[in-house]
XYZ file of C-alpha atoms in Angstrom:
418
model
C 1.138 -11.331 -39.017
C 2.870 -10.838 -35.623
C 1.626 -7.790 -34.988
C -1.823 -9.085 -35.808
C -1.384 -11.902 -33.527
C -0.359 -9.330 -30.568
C -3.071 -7.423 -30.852
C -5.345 -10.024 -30.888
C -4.186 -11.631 -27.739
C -4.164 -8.136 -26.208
C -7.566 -7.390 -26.592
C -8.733 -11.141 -25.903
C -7.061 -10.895 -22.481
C -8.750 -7.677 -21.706
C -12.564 -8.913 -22.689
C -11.794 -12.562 -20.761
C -10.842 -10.144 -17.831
C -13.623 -7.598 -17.999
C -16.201 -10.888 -18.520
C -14.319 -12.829 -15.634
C -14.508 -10.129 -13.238
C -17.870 -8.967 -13.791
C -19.073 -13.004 -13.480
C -17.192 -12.895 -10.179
C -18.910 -9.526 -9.091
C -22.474 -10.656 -9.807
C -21.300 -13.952 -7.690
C -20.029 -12.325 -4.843
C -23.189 -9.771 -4.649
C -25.583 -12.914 -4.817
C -26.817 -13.708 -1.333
C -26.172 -17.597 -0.135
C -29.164 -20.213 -0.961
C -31.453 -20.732 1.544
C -30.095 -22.189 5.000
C -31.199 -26.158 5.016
C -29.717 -28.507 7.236
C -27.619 -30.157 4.760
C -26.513 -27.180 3.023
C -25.816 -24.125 4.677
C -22.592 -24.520 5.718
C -20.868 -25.041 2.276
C -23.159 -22.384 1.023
C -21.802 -19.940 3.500
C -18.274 -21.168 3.108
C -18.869 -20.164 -0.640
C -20.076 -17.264 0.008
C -17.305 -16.454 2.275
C -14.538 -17.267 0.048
C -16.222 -15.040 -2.644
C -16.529 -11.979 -0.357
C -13.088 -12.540 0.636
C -11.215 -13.065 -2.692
C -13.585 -10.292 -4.591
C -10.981 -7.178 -2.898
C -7.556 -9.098 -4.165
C -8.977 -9.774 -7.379
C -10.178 -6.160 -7.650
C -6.769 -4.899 -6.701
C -5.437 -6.273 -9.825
C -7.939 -5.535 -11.884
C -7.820 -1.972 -11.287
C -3.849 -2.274 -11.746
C -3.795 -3.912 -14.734
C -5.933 -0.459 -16.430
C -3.843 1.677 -14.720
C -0.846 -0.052 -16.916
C -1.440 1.637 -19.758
C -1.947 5.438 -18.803
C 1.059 5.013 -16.297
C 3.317 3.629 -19.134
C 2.288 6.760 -21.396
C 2.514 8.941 -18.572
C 5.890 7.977 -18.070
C 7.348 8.185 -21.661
C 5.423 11.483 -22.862
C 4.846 13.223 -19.436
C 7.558 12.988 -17.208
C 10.123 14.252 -19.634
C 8.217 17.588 -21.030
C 5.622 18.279 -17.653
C 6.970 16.413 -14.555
C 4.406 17.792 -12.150
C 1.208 16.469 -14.455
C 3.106 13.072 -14.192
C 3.125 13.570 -10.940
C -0.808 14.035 -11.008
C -1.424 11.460 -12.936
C 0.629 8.760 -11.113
C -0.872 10.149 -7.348
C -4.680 10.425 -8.564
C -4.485 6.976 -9.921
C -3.074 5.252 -7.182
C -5.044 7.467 -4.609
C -8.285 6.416 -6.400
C -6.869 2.702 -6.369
C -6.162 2.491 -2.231
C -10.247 3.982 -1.838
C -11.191 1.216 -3.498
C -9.602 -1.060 -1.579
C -10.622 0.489 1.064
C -14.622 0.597 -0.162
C -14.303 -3.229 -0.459
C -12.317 -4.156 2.630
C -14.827 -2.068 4.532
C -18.665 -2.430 2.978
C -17.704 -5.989 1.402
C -15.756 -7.582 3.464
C -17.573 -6.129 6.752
C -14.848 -4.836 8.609
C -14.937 -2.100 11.021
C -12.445 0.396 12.617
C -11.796 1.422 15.612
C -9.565 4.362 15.891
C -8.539 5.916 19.222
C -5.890 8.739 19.493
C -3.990 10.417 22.135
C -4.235 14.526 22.224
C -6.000 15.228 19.407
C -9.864 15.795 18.856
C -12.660 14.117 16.965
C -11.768 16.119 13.435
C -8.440 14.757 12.215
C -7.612 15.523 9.172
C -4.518 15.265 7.082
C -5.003 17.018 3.946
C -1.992 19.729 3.631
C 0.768 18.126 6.197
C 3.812 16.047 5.275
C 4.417 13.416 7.680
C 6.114 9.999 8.397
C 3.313 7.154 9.994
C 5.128 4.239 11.848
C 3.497 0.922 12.770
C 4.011 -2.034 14.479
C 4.019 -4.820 11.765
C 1.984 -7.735 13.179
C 0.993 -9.604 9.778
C 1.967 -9.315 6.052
C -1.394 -7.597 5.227
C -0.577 -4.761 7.749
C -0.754 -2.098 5.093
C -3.694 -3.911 3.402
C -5.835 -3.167 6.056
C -4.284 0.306 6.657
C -5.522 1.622 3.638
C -9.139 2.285 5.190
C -7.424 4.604 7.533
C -5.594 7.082 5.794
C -8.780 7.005 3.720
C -10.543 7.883 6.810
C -7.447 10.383 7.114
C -7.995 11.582 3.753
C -4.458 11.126 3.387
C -4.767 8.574 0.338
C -3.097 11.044 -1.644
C 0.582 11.296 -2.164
C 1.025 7.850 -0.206
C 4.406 6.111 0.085
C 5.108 2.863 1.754
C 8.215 1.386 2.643
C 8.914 -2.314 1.571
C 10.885 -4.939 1.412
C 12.950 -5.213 -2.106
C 11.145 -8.332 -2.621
C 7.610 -7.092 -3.267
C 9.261 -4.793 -6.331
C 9.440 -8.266 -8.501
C 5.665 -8.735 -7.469
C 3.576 -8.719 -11.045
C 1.321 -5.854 -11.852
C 0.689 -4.631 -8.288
C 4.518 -4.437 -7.594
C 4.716 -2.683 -11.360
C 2.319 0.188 -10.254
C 4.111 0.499 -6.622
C 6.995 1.201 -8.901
C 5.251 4.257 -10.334
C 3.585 5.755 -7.126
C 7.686 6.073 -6.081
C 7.067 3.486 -3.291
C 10.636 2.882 -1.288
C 11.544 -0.364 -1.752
C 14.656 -1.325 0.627
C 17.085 -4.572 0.858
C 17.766 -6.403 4.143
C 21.283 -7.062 4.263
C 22.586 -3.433 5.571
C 25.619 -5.279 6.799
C 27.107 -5.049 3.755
C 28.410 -1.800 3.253
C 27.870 -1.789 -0.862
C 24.275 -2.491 -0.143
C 24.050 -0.006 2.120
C 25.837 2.729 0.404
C 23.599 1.260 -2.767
C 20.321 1.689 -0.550
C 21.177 4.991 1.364
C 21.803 6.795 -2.349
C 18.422 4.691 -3.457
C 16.228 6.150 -0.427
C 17.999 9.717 -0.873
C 16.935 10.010 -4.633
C 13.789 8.761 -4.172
C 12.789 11.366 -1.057
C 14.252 14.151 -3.161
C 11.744 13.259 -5.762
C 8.953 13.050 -2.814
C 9.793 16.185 -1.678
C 8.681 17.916 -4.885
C 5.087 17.020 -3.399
C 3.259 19.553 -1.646
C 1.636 16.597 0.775
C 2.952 13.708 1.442
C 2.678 10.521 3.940
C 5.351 7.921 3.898
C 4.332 4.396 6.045
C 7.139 2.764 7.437
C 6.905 -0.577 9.730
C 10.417 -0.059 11.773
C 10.378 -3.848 12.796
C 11.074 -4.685 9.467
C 9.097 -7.673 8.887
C 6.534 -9.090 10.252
C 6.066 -11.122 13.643
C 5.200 -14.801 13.510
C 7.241 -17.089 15.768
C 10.161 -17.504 13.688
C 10.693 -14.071 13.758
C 9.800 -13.772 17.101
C 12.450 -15.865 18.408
C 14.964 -13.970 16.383
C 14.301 -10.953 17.569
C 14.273 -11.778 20.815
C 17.629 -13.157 20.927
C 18.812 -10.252 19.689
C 16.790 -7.925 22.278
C 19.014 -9.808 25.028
C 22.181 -9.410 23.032
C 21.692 -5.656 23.432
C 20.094 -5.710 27.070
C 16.265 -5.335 26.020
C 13.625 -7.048 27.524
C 11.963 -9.921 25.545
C 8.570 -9.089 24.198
C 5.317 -10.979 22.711
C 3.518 -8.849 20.397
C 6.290 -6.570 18.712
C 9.609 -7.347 17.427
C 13.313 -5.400 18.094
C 12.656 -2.226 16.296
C 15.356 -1.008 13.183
C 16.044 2.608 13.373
C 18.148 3.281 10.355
C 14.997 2.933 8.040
C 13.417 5.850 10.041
C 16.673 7.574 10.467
C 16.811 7.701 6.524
C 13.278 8.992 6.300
C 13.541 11.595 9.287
C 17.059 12.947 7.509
C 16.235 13.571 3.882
C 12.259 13.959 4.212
C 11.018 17.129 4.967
C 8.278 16.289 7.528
C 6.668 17.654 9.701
C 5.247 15.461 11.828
C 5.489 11.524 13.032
C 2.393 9.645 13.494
C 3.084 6.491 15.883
C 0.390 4.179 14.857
C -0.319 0.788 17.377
C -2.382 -1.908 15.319
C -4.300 -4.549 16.770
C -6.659 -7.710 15.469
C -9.871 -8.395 17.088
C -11.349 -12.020 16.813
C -9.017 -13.252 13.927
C -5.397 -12.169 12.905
C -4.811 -12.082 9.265
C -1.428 -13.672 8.949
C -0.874 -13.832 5.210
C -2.605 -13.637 1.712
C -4.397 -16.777 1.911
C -6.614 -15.554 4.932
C -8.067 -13.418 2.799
C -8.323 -16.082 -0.190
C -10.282 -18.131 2.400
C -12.467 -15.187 3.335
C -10.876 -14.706 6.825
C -11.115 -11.302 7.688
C -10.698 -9.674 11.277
C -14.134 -8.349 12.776
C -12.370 -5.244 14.087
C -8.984 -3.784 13.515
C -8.138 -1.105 15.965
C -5.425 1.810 15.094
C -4.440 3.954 18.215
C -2.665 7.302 16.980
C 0.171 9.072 18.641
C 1.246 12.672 17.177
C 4.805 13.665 17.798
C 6.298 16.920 15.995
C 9.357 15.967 13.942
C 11.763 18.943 16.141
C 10.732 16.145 19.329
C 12.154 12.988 17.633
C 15.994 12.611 17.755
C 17.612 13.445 14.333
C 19.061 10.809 12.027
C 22.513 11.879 12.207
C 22.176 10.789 15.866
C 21.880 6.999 16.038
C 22.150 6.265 19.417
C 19.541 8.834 20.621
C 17.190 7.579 17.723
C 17.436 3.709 18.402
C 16.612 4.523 22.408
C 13.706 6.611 21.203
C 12.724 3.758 18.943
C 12.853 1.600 21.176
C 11.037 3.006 23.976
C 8.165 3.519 21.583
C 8.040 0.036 20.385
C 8.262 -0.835 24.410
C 5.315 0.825 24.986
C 3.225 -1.010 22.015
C 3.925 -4.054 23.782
C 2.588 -3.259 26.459
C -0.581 -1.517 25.075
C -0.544 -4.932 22.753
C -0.588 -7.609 25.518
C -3.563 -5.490 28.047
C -5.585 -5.944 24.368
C -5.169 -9.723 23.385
C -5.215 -10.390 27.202
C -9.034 -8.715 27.702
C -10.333 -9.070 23.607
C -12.536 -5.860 24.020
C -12.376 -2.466 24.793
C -10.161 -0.039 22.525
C -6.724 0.639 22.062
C -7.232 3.623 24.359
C -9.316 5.874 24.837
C -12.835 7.188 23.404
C -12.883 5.908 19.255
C -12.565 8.958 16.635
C -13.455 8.815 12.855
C -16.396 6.403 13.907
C -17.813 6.995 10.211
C -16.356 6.076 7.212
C -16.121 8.926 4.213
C -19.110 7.292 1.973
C -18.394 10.496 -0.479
C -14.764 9.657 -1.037
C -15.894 6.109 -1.791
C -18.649 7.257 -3.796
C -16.038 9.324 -6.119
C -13.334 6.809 -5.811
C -16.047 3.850 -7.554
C -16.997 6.697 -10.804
C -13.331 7.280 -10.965
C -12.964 4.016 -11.612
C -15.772 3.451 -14.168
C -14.761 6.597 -15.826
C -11.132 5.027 -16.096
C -12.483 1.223 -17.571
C -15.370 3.215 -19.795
C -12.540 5.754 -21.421
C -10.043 2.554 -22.062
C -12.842 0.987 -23.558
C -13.313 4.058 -25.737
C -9.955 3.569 -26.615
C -10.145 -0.038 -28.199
C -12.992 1.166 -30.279
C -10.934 4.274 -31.929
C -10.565 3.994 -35.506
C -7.384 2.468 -37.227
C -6.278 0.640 -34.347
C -4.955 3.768 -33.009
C -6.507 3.511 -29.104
C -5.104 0.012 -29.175
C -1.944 0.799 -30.310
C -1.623 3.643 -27.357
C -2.282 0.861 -24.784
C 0.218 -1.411 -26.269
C 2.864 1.012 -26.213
C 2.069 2.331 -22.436
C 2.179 -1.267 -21.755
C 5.100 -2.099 -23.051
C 6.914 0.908 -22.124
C 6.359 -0.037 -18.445
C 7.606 -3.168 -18.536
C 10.294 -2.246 -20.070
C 11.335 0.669 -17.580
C 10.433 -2.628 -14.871
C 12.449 -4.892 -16.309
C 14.902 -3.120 -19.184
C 16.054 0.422 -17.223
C 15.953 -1.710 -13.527
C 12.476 -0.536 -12.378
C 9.813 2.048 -12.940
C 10.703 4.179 -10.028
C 14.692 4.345 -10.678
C 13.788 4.920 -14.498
C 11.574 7.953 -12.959
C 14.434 8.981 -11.587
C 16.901 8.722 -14.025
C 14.220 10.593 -16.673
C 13.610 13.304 -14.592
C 17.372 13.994 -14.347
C 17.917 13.530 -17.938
C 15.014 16.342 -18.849
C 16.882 18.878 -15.823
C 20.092 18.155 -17.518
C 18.537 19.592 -20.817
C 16.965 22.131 -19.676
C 20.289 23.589 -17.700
């Protein structure tokens, strides 16, 4: 009778979901009644809110399928075929970030404007490993990066570094987990944690670079500026004889000096973000249906042999600092005039419609096979969810996350094998 109950609840909460999002679609794609002078402005502010909420509530959506197949991936694949895990896990999330990055861009009516410095109109990232730093100006910073490395066609094999608090974040935090995001803890000053994180980030990189491409995001500021923040960090810029700034906070190096020591890239892509007409500080802009008109990305390319090693802390903290010296100053010309670029003439003025195209029948290929799956015979389709389900929770919450249970599978099949 339990079981029976389970099962029941399972697929209840799947067809309330399909049904609820697909309401929500048709609501969003609806045009706004009729402008009248009594009602256009809540009809607009509906309409709004819909266009704005449609790309969160997509996000998990498309999470929640991906549950299942990562959860089987991880229990039959990863032990017996670790490199078709590793397919699995990247195509999913790759496919997962394009639609995102559809939405932000053709729903939510954003555009990009990318300039770059030394490098021509064709970028292209499809075979190189490389590290991408950014200045982190709101908590949706990597939200609204996603378009790019779309753009970059560097969707694939994507790694972002986070704070240890967005691992505990349902579903979406569950699949980061999977993708082997790097999730790292604040308080470096004590030396367990850090030992604790430095064997963490070294584990995890050796897994990454198993990859043949790569790109790992990292935001050395460490969290975002607001004026809390802001004040902090400035404080601490005068303890150690830096100037004060406005629109970037006092760089951390050791993140990056991790990332440049036990990653093999080849490159480090210095990106400068900006907001034009409205900054998106936190979640609930985008709840409201606040979304930036523009968001420029300027691009810097610096070899990896140019950039001062991680065994050399000193050399890389000056270096860090001198680059994060000179977003502030790119920062403050932009907010100062609102117009113009970043620098220089924009590049990748057109976003890849085929990509997106491919990236929207993944995704109905994905929800029409699951489907497939409820209606197998003997309840065994159902039963395979359940299980990938469960098995991923329990490597979240049981074996102390997906992406350390990864790890400690993966060493557990080598150790068999030898």
């Amino acid at each position: 009778l339990f079981l029976y109950i389970i099962v029941f609840l399972y697929i209840f909460f799947h067809y309330v979901l399909y049904f609820s999002f697909s309401l929500f679609f048709f609501l969003m794609i609806r045009r706004p009644p009729r402008s009248t002078l009594s009602s256009s402005s809540a009809a607009s502010d509906v309409y709004k809110r819909q266009r704005g909420a449609v790309p969160i509530l997509t996000a998990i959506f498309l999470a929640l399928l991906t549950l299942p197949p990562l959860g089987l991936s991880l229990a039959l694949l990863l032990p017996i075929a670790p490199w078709l895990h590793r397919v699995v896990v990247e195509t999913l999330f790759a496919n997962w970030v394009v639609a995102i990055a559809t939405l932000i861009e053709k729903l939510s009516g954003v555009e990009y404007v990318i300039t770059s410095e030394g490098e021509s109109d064709e970028l292209s990232m499809s075979p190189e490993r490389a590290l991408f730093i950014s200045n982190h100006r709101t908590r949706l910073d990597w939200w609204y990066l996603f378009p790019f490395f779309v753009r970059l066609g560097a969707s694939s094999g994507l790694k972002i570094v986070l704070k240890h608090e967005m691992k505990s974040i349902p579903v979406i935090g569950w699949g980061l987990q999977c993708t082997m995001c790097i999730f790292l803890k604040r308080d470096w000053k004590d030396p367990a944690v850090r030992d604790e994180s430095n064997r963490y980030v070294e584990s995890i990189l050796k897994w990454i670079n198993k990859s043949a491409g790569y790109r790992i995001l990292l935001f050395p500021e460490g969290t975002n500026l607001d004026t809390p923040t802001l004040q902090r960090s400035n404080k601490a810029a005068q303890q150690v004889g830096c100037t004060p700034t406005h629109q970037v906070l006092l760089p951390k190096s050791k993140g990056l000096g991790l990332a440049l020591k036990h990653a093999r890239v080849k490159s480090v892509w210095d990106l400068t973000m900006a907001y034009q007409s409205f900054v998106p500080q936190n979640q609930d802009t985008l709840i409201n249906g606040l979304t930036p008109d523009k968001v420029h990305i300027h691009i810097r390319r610096i070899l990896a042999d140019q950039i001062p090693e991680g065994h050399h802390p000193e050399k890389l903290a000056a270096w860090t600092n001198e680059r994060f010296a000179m977003k502030e100053k790119q920062l403050v010309q932009f907010y100062e005039n609102q117009s113009g670029t970043l620098g220089g003439e924009p590049v990748m003025k057109q976003p890849p419609h085929r990509t997106m195209v491919v990236g929207c029948m993944f995704w109905i290929g994905v929800g029409y096979f699951e489907y497939l799956l409820w209606s197998a015979p003997y309840w065994v389709g159902i039963m395979l969810m359940m299980g990938g389900t469960l098995q991923l929770l329990w490597s979240v919450y049981i074996r102390g996350g997906a992406d350390v249970h990864t790890l400690q599978l993966h060493e557990a099949s080598k150790a068999k094998l030898s």
